[in-house]
Each structure stands twice: as C-alpha cells, then as structure tokens.
mmCIF file of C-alpha atoms and ligand atoms in Angstrom:
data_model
loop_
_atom_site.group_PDB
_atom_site.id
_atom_site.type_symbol
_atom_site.label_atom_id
_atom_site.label_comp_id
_atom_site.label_asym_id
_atom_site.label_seq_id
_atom_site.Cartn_x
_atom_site.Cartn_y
_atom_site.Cartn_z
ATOM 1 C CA UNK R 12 -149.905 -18.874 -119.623
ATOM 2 C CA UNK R 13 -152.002 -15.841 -119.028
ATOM 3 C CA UNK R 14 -151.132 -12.306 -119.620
ATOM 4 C CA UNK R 15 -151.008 -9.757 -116.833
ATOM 5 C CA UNK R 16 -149.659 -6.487 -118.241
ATOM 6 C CA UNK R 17 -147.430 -5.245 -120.312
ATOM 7 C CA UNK R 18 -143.849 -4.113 -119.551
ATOM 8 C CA UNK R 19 -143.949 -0.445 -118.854
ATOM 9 C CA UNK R 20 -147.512 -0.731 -117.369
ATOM 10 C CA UNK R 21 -145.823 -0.950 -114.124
ATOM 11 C CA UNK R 22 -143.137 1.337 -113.215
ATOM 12 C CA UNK R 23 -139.838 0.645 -111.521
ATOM 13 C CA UNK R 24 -140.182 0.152 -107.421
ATOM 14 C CA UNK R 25 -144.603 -0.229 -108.044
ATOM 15 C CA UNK R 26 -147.192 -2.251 -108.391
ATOM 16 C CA UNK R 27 -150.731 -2.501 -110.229
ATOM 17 C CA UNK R 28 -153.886 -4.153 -109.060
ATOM 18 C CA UNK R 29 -154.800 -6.725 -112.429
ATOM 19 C CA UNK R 30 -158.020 -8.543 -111.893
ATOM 20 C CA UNK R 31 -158.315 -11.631 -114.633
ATOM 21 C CA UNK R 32 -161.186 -13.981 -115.177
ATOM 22 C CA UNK R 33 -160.219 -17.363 -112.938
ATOM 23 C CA UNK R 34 -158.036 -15.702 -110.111
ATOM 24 C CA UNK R 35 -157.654 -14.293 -107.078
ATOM 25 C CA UNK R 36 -156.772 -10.714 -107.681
ATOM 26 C CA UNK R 37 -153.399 -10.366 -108.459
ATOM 27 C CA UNK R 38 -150.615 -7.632 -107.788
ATOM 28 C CA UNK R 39 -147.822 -7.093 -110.386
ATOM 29 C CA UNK R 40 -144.532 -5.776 -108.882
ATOM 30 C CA UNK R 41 -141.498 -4.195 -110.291
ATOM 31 C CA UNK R 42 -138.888 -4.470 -108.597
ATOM 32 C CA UNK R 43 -135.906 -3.665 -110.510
ATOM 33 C CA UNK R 44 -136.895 -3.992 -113.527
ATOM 34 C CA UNK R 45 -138.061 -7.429 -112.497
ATOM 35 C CA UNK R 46 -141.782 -8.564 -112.364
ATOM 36 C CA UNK R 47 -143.092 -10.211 -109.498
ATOM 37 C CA UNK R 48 -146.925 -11.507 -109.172
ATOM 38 C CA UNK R 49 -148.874 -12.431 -105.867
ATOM 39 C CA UNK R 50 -152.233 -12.572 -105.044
ATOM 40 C CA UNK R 51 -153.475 -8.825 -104.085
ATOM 41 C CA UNK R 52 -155.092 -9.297 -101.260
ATOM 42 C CA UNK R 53 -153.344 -9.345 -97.769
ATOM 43 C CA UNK R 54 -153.161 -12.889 -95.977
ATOM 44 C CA UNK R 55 -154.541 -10.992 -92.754
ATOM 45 C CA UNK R 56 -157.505 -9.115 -93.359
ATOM 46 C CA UNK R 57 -159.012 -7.543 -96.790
ATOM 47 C CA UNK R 58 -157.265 -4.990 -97.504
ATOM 48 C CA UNK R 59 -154.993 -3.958 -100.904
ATOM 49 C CA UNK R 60 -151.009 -4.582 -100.976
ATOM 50 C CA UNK R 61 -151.425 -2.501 -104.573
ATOM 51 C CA UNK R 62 -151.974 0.523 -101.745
ATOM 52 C CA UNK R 63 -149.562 -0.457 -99.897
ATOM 53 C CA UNK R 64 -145.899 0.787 -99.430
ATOM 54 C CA UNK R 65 -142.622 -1.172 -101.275
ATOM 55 C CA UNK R 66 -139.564 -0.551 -99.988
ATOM 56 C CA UNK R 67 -136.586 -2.660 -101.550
ATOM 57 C CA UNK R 68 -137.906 -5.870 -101.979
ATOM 58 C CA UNK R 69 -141.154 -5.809 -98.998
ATOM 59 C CA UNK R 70 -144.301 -4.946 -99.355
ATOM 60 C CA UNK R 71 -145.859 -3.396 -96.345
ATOM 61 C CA UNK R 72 -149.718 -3.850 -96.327
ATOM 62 C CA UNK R 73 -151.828 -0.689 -95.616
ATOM 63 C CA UNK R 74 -153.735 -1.490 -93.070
ATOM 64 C CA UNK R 75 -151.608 -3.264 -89.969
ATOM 65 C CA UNK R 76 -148.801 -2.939 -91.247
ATOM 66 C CA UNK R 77 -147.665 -6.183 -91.962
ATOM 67 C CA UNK R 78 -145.129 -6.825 -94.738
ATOM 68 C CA UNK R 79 -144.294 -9.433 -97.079
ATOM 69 C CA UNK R 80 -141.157 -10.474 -98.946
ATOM 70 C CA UNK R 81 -142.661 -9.700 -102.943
ATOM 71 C CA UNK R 82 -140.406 -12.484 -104.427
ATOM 72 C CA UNK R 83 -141.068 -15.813 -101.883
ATOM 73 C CA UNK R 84 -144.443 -14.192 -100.791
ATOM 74 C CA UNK R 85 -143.119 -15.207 -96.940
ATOM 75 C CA UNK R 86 -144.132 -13.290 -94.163
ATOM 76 C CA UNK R 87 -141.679 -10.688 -92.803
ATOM 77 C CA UNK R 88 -143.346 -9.238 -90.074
ATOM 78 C CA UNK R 89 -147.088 -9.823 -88.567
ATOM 79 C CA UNK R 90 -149.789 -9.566 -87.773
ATOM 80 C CA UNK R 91 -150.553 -11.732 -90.791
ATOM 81 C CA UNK R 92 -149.283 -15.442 -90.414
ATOM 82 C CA UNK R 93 -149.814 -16.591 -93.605
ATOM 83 C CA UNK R 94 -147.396 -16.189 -97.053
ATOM 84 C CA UNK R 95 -148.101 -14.856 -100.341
ATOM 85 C CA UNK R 96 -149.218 -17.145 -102.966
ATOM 86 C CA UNK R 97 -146.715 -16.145 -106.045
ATOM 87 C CA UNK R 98 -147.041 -16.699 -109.083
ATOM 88 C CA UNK R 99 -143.753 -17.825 -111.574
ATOM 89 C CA UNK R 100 -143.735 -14.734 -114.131
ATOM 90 C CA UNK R 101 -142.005 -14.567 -117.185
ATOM 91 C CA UNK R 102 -141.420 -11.280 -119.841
ATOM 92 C CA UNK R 103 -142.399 -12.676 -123.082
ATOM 93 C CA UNK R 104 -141.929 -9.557 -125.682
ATOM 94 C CA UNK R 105 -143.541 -6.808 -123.911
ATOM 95 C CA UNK R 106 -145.936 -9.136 -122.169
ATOM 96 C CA UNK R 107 -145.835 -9.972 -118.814
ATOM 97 C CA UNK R 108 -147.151 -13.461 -118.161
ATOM 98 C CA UNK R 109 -147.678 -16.008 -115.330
ATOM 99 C CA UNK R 110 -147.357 -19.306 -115.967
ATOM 100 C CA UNK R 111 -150.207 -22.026 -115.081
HETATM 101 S S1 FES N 28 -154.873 -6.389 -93.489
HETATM 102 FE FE1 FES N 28 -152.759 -6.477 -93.996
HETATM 103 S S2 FES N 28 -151.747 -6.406 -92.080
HETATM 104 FE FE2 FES N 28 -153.846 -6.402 -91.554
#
C-alpha cells in the first residue's frame, strides 16, 4: 500500500495532482466524499485531468475535451480511445491509500 494524501487534502467534487516515487502520476478524486485514483495524465495526448473539469462523476480533460468516467477509468467520449488505469483506493484513518 502506498499513501497518496490525506483525507481533507482533496475537497469534495476535486482533484489533486500527487506525484510518488514508482508511478505514473496520479490524480486523486473526490467525488462524494469518495476517493478515486487514476493515472493523471490523459490517454490522448499530454495534458493534465487535475486541470481539467469534474462534473458528477466525469472528468473532462482540458485540452480536447475528452472525458472519462473517474470510477472505471472508461472512456466516455473521444477523442481519446483508451481508459483510465485506476487504482483500488482505500481510507485508512485519515490516509488515503492505493493498494499494490
Ligand atoms: S489531451 Fe485529453 S482529450 Fe486530448
């Protein structure tokens, strides 16, 4: 298990750009008081879902557009083709963790 954040790090309906030694950087979404992890970078180009918009439960990325489901990392609309890796995330204390 690694840890991410903290709870409260990220506020409800955002996310936060964590970069940890051994991974792809990551992006740590709450949604609902939930905590989601997927890799930060867009499947299309390079850019930065951490700057991009959430509404409800999508991420749409800054720079085309595209948008991702935050929980299954699946593609909800193009141009990028390719899903989300996520990452299984647990709240240990007031850790957030993802589990290896
Ligand atoms: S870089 Fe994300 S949609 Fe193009």
């Amino acid at each position: 298990m690694r840890v991410v954040c903290r709870v409260g790090d990220v506020a409800d309906g955002c996310v936060k750009r964590v970069e940890l030694d051994g991974y792809a950087p990551l992006a740590v979404f709450n949604i609902g008081e939930r905590y989601y992890v997927t890799d930060d970078t867009c499947t299309h180009v390079d850019a930065s879902l951490a700057e991009g918009t959430i509404e409800g439960d999508v991420v749409t990325c800054p720079f085309h557009r595209g948008r991702f489901h935050i929980p299954s990392g699946k593609v909800v609309s193009r141009p990028p083709k390719c899903d989300l890796r996520t990452y299984v995330v647990e709240v240990l204390g007031d850790e957030v963790v993802i589990v290896e």
